[in-house]
Coordinates of N, CA and C in Angstrom, one line a residue:
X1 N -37.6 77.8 18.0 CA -38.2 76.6 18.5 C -37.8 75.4 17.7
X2 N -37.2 74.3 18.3 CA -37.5 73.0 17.3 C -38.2 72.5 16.9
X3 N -38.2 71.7 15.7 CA -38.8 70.8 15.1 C -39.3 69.9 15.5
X4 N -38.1 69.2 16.2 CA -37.7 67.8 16.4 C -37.0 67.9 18.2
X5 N -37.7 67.2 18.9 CA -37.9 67.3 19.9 C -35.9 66.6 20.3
X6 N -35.4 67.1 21.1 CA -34.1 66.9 21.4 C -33.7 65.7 21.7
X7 N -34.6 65.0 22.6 CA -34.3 63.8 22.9 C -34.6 62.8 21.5
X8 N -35.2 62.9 21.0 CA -35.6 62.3 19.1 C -34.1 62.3 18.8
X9 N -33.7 63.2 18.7 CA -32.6 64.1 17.8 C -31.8 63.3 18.2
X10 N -31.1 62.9 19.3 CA -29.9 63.2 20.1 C -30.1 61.3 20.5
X11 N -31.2 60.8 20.4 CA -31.4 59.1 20.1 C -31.1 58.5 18.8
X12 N -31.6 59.6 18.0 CA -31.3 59.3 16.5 C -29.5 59.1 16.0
X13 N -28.9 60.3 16.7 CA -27.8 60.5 16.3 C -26.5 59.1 17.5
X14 N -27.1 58.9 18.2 CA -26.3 57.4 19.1 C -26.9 56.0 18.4
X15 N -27.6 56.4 17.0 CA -27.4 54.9 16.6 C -26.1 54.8 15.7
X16 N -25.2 55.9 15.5 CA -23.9 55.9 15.0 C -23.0 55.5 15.9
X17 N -23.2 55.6 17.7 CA -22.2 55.1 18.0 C -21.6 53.5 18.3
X18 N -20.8 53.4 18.2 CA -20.1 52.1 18.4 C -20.6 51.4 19.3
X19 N -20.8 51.6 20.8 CA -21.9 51.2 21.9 C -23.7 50.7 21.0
X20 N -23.8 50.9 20.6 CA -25.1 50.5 20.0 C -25.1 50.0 18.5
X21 N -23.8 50.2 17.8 CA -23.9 49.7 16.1 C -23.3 48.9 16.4
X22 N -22.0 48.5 16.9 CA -21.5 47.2 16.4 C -22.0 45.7 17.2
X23 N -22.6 46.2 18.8 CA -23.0 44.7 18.9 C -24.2 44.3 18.0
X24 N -25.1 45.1 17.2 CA -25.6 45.0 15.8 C -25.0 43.6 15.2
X25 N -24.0 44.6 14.6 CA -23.0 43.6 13.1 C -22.4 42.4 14.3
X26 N -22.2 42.7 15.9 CA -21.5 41.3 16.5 C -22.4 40.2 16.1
X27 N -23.9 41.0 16.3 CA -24.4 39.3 16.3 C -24.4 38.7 15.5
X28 N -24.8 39.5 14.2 CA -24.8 39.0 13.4 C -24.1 38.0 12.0
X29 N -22.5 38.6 13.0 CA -21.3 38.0 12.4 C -21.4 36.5 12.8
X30 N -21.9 36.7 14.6 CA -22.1 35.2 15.0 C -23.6 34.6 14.2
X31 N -24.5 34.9 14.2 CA -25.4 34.2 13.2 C -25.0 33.5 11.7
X32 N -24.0 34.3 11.5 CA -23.6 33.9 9.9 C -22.4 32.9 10.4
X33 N -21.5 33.2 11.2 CA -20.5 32.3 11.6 C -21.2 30.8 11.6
X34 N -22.3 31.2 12.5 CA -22.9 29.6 12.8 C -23.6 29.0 12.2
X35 N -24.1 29.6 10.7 CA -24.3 29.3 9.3 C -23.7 28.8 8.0
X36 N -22.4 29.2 8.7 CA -21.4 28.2 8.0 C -21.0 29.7 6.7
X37 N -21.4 30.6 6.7 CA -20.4 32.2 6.6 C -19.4 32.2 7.0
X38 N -18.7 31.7 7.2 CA -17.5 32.4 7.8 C -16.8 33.5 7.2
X39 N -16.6 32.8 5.8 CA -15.9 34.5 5.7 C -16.8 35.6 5.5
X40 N -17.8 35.2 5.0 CA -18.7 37.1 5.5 C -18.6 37.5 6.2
X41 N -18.7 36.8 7.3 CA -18.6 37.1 8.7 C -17.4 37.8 8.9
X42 N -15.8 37.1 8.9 CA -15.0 37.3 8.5 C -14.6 39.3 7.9
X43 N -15.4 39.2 7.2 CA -15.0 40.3 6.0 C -15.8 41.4 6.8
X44 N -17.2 41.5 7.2 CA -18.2 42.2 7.8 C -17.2 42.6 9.0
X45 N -16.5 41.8 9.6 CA -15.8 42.5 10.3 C -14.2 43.5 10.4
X46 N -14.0 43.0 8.9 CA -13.0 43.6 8.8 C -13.4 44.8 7.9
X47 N -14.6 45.1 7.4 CA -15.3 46.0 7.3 C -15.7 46.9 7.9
X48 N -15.8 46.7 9.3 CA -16.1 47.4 10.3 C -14.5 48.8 10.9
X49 N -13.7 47.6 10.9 CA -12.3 47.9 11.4 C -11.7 49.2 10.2
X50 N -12.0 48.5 9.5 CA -11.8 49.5 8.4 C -12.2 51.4 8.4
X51 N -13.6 51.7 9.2 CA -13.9 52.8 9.2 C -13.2 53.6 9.9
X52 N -13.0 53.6 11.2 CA -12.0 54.6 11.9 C -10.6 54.5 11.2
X53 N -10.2 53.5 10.7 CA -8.9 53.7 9.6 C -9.0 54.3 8.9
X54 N -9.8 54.6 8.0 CA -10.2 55.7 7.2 C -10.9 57.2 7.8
X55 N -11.9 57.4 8.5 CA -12.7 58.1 8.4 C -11.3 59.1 9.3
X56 N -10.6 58.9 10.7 CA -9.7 59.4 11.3 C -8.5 60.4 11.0
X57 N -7.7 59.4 9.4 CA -6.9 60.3 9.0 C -8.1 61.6 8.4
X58 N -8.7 61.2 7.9 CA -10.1 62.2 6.6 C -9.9 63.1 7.5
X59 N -10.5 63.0 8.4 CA -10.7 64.6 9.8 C -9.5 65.6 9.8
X60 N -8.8 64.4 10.1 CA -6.8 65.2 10.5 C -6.6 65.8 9.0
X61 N -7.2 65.1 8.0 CA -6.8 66.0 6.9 C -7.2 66.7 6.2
X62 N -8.5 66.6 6.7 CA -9.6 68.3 6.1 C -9.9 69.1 7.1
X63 N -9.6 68.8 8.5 CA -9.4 70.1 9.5 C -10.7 70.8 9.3
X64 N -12.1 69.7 9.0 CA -13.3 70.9 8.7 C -14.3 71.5 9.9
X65 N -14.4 72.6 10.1 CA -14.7 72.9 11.0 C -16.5 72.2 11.6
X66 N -16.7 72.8 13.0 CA -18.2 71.7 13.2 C -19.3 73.1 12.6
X67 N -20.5 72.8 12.8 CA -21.9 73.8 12.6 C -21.7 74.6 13.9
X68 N -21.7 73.8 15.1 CA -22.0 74.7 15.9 C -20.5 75.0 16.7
X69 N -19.3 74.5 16.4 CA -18.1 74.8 16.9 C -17.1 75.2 15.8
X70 N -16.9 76.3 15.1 CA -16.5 77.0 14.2 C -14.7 77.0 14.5
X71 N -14.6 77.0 15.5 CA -13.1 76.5 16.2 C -12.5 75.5 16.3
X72 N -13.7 74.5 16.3 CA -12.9 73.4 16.6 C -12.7 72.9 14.8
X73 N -12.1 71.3 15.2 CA -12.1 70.8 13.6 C -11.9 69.2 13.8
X74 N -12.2 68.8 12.5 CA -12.0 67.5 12.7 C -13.7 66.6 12.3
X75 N -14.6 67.1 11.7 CA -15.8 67.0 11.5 C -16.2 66.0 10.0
X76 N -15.5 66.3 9.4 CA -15.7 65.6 7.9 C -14.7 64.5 8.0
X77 N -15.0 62.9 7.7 CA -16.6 62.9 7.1 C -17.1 62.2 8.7
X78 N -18.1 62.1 8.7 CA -18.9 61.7 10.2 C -18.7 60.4 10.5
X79 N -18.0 60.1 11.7 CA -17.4 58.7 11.5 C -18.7 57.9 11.8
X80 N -19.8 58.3 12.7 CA -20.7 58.0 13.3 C -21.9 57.8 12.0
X81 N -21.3 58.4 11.2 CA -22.6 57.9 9.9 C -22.1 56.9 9.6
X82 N -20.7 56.4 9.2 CA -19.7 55.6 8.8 C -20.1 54.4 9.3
X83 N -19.9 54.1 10.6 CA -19.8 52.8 11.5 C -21.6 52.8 11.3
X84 N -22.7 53.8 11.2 CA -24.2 53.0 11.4 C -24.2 52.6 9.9
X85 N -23.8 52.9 8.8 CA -23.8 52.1 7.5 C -23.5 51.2 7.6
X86 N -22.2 50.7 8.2 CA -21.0 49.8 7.9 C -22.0 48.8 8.5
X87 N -22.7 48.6 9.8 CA -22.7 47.9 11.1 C -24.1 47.5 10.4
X88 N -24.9 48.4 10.2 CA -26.3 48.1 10.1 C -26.5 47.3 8.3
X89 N -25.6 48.2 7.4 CA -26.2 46.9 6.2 C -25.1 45.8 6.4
X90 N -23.8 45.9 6.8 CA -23.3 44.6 7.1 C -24.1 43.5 7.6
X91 N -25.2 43.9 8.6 CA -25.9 42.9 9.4 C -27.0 42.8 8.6
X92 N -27.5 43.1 7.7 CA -28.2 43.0 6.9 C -28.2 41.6 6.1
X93 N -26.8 42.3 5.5 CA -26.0 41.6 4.6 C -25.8 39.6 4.8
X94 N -25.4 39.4 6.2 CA -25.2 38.9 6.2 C -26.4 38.3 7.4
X95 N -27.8 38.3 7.6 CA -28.7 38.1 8.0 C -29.5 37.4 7.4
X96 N -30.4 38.7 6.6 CA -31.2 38.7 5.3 C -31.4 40.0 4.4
X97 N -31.4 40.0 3.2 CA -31.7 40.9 2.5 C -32.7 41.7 2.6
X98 N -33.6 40.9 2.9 CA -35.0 41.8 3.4 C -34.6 42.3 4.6
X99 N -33.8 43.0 5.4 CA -33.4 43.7 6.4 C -32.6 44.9 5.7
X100 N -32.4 44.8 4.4 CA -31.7 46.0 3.6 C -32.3 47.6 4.2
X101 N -34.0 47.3 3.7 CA -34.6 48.8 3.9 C -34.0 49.4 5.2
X102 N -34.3 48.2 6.5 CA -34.0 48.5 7.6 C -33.0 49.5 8.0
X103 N -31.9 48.7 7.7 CA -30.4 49.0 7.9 C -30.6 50.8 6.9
X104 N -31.4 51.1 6.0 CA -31.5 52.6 5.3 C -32.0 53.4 5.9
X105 N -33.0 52.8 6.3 CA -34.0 53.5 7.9 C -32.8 54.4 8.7
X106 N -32.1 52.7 9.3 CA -31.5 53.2 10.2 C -30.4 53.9 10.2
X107 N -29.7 54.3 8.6 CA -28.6 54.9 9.1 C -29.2 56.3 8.3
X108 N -30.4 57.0 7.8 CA -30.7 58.0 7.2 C -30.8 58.4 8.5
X109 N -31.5 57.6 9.6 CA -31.8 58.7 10.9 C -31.1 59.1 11.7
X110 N -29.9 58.1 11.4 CA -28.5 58.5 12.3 C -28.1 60.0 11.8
X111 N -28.0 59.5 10.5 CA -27.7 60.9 9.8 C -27.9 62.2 10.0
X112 N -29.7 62.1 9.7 CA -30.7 63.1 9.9 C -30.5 63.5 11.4
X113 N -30.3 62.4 12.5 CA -30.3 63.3 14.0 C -29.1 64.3 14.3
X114 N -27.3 63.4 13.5 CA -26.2 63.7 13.8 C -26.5 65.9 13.0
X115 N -27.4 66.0 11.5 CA -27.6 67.1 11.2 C -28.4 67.5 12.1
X116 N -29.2 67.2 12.4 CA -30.5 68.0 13.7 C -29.6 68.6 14.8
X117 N -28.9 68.1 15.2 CA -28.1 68.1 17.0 C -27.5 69.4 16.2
X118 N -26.5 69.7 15.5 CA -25.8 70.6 14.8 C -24.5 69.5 15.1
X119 N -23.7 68.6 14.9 CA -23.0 67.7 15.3 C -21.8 68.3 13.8
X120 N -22.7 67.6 12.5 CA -22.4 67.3 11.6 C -23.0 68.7 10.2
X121 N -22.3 68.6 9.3 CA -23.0 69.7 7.8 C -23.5 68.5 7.0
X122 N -24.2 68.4 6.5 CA -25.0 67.8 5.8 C -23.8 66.9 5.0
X123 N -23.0 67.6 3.9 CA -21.9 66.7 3.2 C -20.8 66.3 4.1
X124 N -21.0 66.5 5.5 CA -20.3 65.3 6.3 C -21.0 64.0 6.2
X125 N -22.6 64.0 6.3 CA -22.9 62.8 6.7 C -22.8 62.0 4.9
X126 N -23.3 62.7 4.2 CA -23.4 62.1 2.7 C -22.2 61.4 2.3
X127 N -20.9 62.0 3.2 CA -19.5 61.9 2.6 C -19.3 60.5 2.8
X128 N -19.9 60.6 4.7 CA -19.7 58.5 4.8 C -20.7 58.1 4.8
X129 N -21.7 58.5 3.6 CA -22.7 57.4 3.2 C -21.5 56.9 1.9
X130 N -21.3 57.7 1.0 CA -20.4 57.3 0.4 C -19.3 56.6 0.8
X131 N -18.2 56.8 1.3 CA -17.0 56.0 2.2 C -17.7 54.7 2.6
X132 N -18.9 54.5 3.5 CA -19.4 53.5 3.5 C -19.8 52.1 2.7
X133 N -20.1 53.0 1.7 CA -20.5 52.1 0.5 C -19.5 51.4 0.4
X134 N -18.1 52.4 -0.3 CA -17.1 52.3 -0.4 C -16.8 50.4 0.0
X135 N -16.8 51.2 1.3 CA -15.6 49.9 2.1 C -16.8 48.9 2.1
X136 N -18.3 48.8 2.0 CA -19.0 47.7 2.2 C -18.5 46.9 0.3
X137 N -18.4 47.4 -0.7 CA -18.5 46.8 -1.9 C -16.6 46.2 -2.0
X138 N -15.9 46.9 -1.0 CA -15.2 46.0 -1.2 C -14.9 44.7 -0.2
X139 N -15.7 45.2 0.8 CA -15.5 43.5 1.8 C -16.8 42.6 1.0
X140 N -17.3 43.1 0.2 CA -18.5 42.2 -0.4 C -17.7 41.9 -1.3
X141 N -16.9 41.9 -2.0 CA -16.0 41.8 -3.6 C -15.1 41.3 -2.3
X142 N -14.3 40.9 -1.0 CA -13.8 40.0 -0.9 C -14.3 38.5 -0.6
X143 N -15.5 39.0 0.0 CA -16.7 37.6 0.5 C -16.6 36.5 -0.9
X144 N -16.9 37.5 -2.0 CA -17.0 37.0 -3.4 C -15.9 36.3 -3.5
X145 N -14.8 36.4 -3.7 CA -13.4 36.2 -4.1 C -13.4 34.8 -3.4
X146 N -13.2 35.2 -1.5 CA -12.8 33.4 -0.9 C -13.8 32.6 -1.1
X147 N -14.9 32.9 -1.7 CA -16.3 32.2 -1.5 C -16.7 31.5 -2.8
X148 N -16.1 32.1 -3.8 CA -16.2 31.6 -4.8 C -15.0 31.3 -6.1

């Protein structure tokens, strides 16, 4: 019997998809755009761009198999944890800081649903909480650079 009722699960895990995270970071890019951000904006988006460039080869090159499809491959690291990090504290980021917890909320649950569904292994989703970081501290360390 489940825990966690399927449709919970299976809502939780589509806040990683691209259809629902990036017009997120869109607006946001335009709020900061029209703030006179530009290059955060700027960066937050090339931030974004950034994750399937990475996360894509990662799969092709660890061939890791899924929980519930032992055949298939291509699982590590979760690109869908990836893009709701990237999208959700980018928009944070370049919003307000008091939207930080938010954006943790929201990509722990992505997480937590993508492991509920059987989608993902747990060190898939951790891998692009990590990767995420990653690429957010360096489009922040470029925001820094043209901005200052």
């Amino acid at each position: 019997m489940d825990t966690v009722p399927r449709g919970l699960s299976e809502a939780a895990s589509d806040l990683g998809n691209l259809t629902v995270a990036l017009p997120v970071l869109a607006a946001a890019m335009a709020y900061a755009y029209r703030r006179g951000r530009r290059a955060a904006a700027l960066f937050a988006g090339l931030a974004m761009a950034a994750v399937p460039l990475l996360v894509v080869p990662l799969k092709e090159w660890t061939a890791r198999p899924g929980p519930l499809e032992p055949w298939a491959h291509g699982y590590y690291p979760s690109g869908h944890t990836a893009t709701a990090l990237v999208a959700y504290f980018g928009a944070a980021f370049l919003v307000s800081r008091r939207l930080v917890p938010v954006a943790a909320v929201l990509t722990a649950v992505t997480g937590t649903g993508l492991v509920l569904r059987g989608y993902h292994w747990p060190l898939d989703v951790l891998a692009s909480c990590c990767l995420g970081v990653l690429v957010l501290f360096v489009s922040s360390s470029g925001t820094r650079r043209s901005s200052g």
